[in-house]
Coordinates of C-alpha atoms in Angstrom, one line a residue:
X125 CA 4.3 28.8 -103.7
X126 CA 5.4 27.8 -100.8
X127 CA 6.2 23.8 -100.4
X128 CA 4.6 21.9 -98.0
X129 CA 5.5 20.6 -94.8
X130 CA 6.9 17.0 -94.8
X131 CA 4.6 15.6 -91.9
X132 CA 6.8 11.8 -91.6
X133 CA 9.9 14.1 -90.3
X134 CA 9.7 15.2 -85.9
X135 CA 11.5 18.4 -84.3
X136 CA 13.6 16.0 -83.2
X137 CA 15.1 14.6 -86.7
X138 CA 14.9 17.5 -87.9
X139 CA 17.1 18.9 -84.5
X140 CA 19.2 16.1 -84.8
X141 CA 20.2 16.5 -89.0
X142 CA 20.7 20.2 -87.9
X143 CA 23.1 19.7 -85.3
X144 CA 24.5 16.8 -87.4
X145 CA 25.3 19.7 -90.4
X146 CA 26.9 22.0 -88.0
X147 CA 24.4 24.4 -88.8
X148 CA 22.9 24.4 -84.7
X149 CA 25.1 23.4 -81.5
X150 CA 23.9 20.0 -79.7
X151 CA 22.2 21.5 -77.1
X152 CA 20.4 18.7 -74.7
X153 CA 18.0 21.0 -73.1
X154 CA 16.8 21.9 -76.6
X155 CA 16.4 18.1 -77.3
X156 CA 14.5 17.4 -74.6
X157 CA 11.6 20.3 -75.6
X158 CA 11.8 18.9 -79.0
X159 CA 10.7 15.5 -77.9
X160 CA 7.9 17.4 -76.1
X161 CA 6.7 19.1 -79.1
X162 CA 6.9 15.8 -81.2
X163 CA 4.2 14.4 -78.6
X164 CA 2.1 17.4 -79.7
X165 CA 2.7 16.6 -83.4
X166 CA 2.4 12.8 -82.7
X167 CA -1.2 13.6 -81.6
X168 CA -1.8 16.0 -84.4
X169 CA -0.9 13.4 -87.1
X170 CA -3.2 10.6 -84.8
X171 CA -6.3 12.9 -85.5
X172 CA -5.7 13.8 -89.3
X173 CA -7.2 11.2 -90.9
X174 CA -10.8 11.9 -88.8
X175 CA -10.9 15.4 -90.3
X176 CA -10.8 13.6 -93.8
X177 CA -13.8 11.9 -92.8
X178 CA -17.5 12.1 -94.0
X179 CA -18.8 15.6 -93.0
X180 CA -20.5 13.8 -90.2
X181 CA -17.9 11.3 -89.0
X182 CA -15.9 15.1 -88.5
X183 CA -18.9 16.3 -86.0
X184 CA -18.4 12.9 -84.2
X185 CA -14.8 13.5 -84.5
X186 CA -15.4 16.6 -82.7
X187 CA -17.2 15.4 -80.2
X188 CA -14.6 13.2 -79.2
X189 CA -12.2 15.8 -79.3
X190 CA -13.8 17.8 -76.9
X191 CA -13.9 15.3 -74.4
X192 CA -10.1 14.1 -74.3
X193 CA -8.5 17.1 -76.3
X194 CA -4.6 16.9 -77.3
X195 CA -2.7 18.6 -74.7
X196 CA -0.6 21.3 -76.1
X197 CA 2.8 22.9 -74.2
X198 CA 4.0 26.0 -72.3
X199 CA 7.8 26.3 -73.1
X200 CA 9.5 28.8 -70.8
X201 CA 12.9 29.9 -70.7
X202 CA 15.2 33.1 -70.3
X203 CA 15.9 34.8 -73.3
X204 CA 17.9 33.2 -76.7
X205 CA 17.7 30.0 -75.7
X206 CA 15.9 28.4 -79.3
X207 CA 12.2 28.9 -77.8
X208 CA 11.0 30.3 -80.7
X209 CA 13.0 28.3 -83.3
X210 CA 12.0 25.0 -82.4
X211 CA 7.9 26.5 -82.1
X212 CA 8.6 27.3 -85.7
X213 CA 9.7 23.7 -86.5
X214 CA 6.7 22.5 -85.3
X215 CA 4.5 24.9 -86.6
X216 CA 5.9 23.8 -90.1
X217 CA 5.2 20.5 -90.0
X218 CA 1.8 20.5 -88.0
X219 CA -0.4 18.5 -90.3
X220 CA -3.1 20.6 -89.1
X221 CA -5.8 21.8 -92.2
X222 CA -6.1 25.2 -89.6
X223 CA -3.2 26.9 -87.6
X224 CA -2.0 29.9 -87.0
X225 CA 1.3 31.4 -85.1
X226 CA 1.0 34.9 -84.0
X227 CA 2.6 37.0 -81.6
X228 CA 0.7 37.4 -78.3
X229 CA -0.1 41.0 -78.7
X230 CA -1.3 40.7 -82.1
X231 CA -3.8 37.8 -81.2
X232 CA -5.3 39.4 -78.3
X233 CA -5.5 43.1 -80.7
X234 CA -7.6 41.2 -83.1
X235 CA -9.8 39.1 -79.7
X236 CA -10.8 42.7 -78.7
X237 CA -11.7 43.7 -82.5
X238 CA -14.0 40.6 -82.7
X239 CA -15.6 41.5 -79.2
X240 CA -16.1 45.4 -80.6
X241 CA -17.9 44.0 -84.0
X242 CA -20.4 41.6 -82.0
X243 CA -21.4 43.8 -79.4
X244 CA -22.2 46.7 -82.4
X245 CA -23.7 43.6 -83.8
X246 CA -25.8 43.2 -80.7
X247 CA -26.5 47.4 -80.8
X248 CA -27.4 46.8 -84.6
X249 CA -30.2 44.6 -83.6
X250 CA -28.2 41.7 -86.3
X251 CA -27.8 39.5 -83.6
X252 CA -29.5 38.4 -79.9
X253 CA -26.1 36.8 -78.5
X254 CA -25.7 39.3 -75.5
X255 CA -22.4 37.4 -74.7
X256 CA -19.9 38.0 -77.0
X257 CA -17.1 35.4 -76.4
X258 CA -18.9 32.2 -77.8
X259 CA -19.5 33.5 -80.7
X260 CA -16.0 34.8 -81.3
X261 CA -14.2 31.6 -79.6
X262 CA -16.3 30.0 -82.2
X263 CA -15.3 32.2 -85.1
X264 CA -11.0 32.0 -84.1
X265 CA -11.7 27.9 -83.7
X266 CA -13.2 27.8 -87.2
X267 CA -10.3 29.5 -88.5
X268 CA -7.4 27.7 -86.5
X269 CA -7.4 24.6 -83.9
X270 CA -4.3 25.1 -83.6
X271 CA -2.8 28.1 -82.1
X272 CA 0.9 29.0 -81.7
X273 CA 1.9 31.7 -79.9
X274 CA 5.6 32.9 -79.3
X275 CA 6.7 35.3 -75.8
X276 CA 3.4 34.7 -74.1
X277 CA 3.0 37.1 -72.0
X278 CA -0.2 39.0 -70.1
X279 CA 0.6 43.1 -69.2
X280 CA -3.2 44.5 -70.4
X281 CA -5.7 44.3 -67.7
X282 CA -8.1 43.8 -70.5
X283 CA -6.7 41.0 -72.0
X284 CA -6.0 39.4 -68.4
X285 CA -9.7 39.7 -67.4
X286 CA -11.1 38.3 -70.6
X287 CA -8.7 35.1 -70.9
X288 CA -10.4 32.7 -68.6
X289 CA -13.3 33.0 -70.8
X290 CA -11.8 33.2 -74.1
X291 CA -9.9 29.8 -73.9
X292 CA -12.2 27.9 -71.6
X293 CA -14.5 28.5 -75.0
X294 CA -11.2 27.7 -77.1
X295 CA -10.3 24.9 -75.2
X296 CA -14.0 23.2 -75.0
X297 CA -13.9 23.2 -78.5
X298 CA -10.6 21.4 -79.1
X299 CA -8.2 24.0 -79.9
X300 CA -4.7 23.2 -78.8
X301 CA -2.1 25.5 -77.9
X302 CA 1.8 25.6 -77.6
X303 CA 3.5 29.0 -76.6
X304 CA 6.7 30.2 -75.8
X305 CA 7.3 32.7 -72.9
X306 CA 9.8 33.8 -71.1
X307 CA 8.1 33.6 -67.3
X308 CA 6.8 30.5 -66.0
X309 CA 2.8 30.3 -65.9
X310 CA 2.6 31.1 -62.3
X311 CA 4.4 34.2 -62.7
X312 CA 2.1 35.7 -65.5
X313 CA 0.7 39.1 -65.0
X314 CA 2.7 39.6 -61.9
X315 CA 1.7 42.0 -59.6
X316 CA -1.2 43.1 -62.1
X317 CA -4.3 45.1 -61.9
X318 CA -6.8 42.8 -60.0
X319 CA -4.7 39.9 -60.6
X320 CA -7.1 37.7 -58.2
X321 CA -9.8 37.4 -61.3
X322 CA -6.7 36.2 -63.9
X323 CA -5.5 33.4 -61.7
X324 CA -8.6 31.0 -62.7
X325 CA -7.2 31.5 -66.4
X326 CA -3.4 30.0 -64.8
X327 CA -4.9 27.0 -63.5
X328 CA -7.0 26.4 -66.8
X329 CA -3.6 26.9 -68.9
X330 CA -2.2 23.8 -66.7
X331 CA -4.7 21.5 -67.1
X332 CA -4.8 21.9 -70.9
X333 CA -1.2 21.9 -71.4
X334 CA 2.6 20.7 -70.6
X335 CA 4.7 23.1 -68.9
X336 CA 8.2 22.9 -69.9
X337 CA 11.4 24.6 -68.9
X338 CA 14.4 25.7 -71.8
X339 CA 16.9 25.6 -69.8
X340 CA 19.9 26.3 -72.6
X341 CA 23.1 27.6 -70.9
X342 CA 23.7 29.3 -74.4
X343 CA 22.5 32.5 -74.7
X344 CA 22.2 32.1 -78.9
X345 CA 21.3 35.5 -79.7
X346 CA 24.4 37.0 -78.1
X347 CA 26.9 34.5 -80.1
X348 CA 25.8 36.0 -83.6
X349 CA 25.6 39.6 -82.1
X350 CA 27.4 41.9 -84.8
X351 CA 26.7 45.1 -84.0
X352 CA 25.9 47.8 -86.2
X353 CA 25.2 51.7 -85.9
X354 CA 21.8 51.5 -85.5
X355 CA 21.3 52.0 -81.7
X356 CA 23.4 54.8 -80.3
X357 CA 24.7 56.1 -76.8
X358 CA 24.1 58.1 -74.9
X359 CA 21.4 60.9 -75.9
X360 CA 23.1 64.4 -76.8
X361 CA 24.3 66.2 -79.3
X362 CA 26.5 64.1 -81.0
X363 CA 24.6 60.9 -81.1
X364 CA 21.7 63.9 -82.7
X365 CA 23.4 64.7 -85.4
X366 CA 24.4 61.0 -86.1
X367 CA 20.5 60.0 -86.2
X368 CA 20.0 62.8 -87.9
X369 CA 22.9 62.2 -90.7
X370 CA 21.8 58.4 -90.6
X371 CA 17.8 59.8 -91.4
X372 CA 19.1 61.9 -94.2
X373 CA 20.8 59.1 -95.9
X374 CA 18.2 56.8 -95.5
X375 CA 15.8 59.6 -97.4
X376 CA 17.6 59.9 -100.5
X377 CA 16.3 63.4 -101.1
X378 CA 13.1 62.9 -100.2
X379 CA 11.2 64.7 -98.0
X380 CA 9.5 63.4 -95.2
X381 CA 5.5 65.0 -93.9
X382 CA 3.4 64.2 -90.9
X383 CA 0.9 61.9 -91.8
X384 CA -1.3 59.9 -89.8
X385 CA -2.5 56.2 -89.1
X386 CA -6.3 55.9 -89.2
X387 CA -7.8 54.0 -85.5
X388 CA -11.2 53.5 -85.6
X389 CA -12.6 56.8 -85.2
X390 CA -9.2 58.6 -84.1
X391 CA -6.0 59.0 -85.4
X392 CA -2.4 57.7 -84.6
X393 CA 0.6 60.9 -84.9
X394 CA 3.5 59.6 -87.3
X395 CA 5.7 63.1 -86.7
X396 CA 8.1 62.1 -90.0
X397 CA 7.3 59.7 -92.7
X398 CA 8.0 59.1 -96.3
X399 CA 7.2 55.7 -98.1
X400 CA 7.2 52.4 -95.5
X401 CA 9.9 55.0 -93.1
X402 CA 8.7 57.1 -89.9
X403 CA 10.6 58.8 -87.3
X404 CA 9.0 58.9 -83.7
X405 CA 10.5 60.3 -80.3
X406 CA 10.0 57.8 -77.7
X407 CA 7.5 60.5 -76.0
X408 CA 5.4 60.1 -79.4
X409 CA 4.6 56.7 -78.8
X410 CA 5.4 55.5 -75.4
X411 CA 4.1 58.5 -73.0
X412 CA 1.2 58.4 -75.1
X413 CA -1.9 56.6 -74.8
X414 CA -1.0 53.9 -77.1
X415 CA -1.8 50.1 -77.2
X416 CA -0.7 47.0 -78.9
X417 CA -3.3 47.5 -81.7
X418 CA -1.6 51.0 -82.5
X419 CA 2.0 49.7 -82.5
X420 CA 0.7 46.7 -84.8
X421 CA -0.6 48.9 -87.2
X422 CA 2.7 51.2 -87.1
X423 CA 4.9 47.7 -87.8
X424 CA 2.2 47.3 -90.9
X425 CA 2.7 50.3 -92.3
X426 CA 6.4 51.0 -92.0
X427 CA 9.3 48.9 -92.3
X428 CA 11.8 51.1 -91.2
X429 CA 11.6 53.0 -87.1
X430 CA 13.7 55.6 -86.4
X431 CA 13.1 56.1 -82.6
X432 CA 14.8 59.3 -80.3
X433 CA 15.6 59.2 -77.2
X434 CA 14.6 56.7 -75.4
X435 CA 15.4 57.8 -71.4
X436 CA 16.4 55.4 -68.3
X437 CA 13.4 54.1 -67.0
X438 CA 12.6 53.9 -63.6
X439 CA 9.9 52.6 -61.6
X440 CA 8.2 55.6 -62.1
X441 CA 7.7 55.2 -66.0
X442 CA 5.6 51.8 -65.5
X443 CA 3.5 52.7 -68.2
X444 CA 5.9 54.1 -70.6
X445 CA 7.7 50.6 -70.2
X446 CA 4.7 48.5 -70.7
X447 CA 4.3 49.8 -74.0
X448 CA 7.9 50.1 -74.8
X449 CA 8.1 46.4 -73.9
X450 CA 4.2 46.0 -76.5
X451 CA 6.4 48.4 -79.1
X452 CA 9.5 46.3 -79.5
X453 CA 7.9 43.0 -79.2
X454 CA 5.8 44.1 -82.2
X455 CA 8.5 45.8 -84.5
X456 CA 10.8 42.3 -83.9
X457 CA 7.6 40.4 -84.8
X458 CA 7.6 42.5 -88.1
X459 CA 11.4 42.2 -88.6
X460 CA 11.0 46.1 -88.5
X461 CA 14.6 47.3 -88.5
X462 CA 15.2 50.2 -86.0
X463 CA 17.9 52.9 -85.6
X464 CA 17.4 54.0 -82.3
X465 CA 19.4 56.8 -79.7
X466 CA 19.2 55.6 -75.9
X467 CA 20.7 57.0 -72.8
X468 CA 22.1 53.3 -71.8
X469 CA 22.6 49.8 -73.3
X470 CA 19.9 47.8 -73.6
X471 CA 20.3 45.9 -70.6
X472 CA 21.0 49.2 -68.2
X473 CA 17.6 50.7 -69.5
X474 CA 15.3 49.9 -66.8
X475 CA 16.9 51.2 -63.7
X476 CA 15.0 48.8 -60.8
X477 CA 13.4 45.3 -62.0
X478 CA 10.6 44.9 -60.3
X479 CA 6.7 43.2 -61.0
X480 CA 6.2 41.8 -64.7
X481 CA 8.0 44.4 -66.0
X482 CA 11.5 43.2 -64.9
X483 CA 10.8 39.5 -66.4
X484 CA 9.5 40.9 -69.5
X485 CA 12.7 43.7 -70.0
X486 CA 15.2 41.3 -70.7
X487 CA 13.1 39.8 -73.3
X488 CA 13.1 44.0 -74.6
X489 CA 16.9 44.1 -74.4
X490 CA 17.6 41.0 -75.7
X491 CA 15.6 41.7 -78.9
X492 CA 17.2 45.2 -79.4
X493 CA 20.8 43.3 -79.2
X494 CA 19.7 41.3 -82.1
X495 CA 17.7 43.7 -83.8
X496 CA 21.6 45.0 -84.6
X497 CA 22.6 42.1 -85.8
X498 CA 23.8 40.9 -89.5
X499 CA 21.7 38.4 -89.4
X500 CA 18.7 40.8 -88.6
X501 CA 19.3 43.2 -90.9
X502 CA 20.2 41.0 -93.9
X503 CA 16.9 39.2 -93.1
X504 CA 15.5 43.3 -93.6
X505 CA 16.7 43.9 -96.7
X506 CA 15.9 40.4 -98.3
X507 CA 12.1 40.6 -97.5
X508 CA 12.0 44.3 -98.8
X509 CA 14.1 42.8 -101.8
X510 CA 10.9 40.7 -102.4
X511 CA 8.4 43.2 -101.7

């Protein structure tokens, strides 16, 4: 059982007794978005004691809330700068009865699953709401009103079109939000699809919450780098037979079978698997129709990627590297690990940065540099130990 969160301590003590071990740097820029986030928390803590209330001092409680919600915050910074470590601080000691930190992707999967189930709700005759997203802001409020999400980040036409809704519903009812990204507000969903009807949902973010910058000059993730060989260069034979010779260890003697991934009336292609490991190409999942939904329910079902040839992308490829970007995002969510064989580095994979998809790549790279790391993989094998 997990212990619970001591609520009398901030992100900044906690910072500070950090630093003061030696276990973090003393970084001021980090500092300063701690105090940020202790506003949040102060204002959490302010509003605990009315959800302990009489069932109907909570519905005035509510009511109130509504009208002069808690403002949550945008952090936004380049890559490996402690945007996601200090979230997780404050997601810990959130007194909140209902929270919940999810990645991006995986938030907006399940959004569109709840939208699906009401309108076949609607087609079932089991319900006259035409419009589905009061109902399901309703349902996702009643489960958390507080939602963190870390690299925030808009690249699906559908989920752009349908967030101006979603949190003006979210945000009526009180839910506060603190996110992490990597690209300032203005700057989400760049040079997207129709990007006229998303901007209403930009200035609704900024009136419901702070907008920060994490400005580190560290880049964290690159100090405890310790590469391993499980991403190799460049694609031909030899790096093959190394995969290959890396596969066949990691079987034991088993033998790996196609199988498939069950989607809601269709089917998701897993070429090689055998227990919680699969082997793709990058063809099989990013030059294929694939979404975030799929790649979540890959990262659920294996633990272990091995992933060929992944090209040079060029401008060209704009889809392939939308879901590349949606792939890796969601196997570092999972702490998936992943041998991989590339024709480049990382950071020389995408050939011309350009639209979202250049601010969102170095997020990509900087998550396959650590997803070689000791620390990475040793953070593998211990949850697998505990399986």
């Amino acid at each position: 059982m997990q212990p619970m969160p001591d609520y009398s301590l901030s992100v900044t003590e906690q910072l500070k007794s950090l630093t003061a071990s030696g276990t973090l740097q003393v970084d001021s820029a980090q500092m300063d978005v701690a105090k940020c986030l202790d506003r949040v928390l102060a204002a959490l803590k302010r509003k605990r004691p009315a959800s302990k209330s009489s069932a109907l001092g909570w519905l005035f409680a509510s009511k109130k809330k509504t009208e002069a919600g808690i403002r949550g915050l945008y952090i936004h910074g380049s890559v490996g700068r402690g945007k996601t470590m200090l979230m997780d601080m404050f997601f810990q000691m959130a007194p909140c009865r209902k929270k919940r930190r999810a990645h991006f992707h995986e938030f907006m999967a399940d959004v569109h699953n709840r939208i699906a189930a009401h309108r076949q709700k609607l087609k079932n005759g089991e319900t006259k709401q035409a419009d589905p997203m009061p109902p399901v802001a309703a349902a996702l409020f009643e489960e958390a009103e507080l939602l963190c999400f870390d690299e925030f980040t808009v690249t699906d036409i559908a989920d752009a079109m349908i967030l101006s809704r979603l949190f003006s519903e979210l945000f009526a009812r009180g839910c506060v939000l603190v996110a992490t990204s990597n690209v300032e507000p203005d700057n989400l969903y760049w040079e997207g699809l129709n990007r006229g009807l998303f901007l209403p949902f930009v200035g609704l973010l900024k009136r419901h919450v702070e907008i920060v910058s994490l400005d580190s000059p560290t880049d964290y993730r690159m100090e405890k780098l310790n590469s391993q060989p499980v991403y190799l260069i460049p694609i031909d034979e030899r790096t093959d037979m190394a995969m290959d010779a890396s596969w066949t260890q990691a079987l034991h003697g088993r033998k790996a079978q196609p199988t498939e991934i069950a989607m809601k009336g269709r089917a998701i292609h897993v070429p090689f698997a055998v227990d919680r490991m699969a082997r793709f190409s990058f063809s099989d999942l990013c030059e294929k129709p694939l979404g975030a939904a799929d790649f979540l329910a890959i990262a659920e079902r294996f633990d272990t990627i091995f992933l060929d040839h992944i090209p040079l992308l060029g401008p060209e490829k704009r889809n392939q590297i939308k879901r590349f970007i949606i792939l890796i995002d969601t196997l570092y969510d999972h702490g998936t690990r992943l041998y991989a064989s590339a024709a480049a580095m990382p950071e020389e994979l995408l050939i011309e940065r350009c639209g979202t998809e250049g601010f969102e790549f170095d997020r990509t790279a900087s998550r396959l540099f650590e997803m070689r790391s000791a620390e990475y993989l040793a953070a593998h094998h211990e949850r697998r130990a505990a399986e």
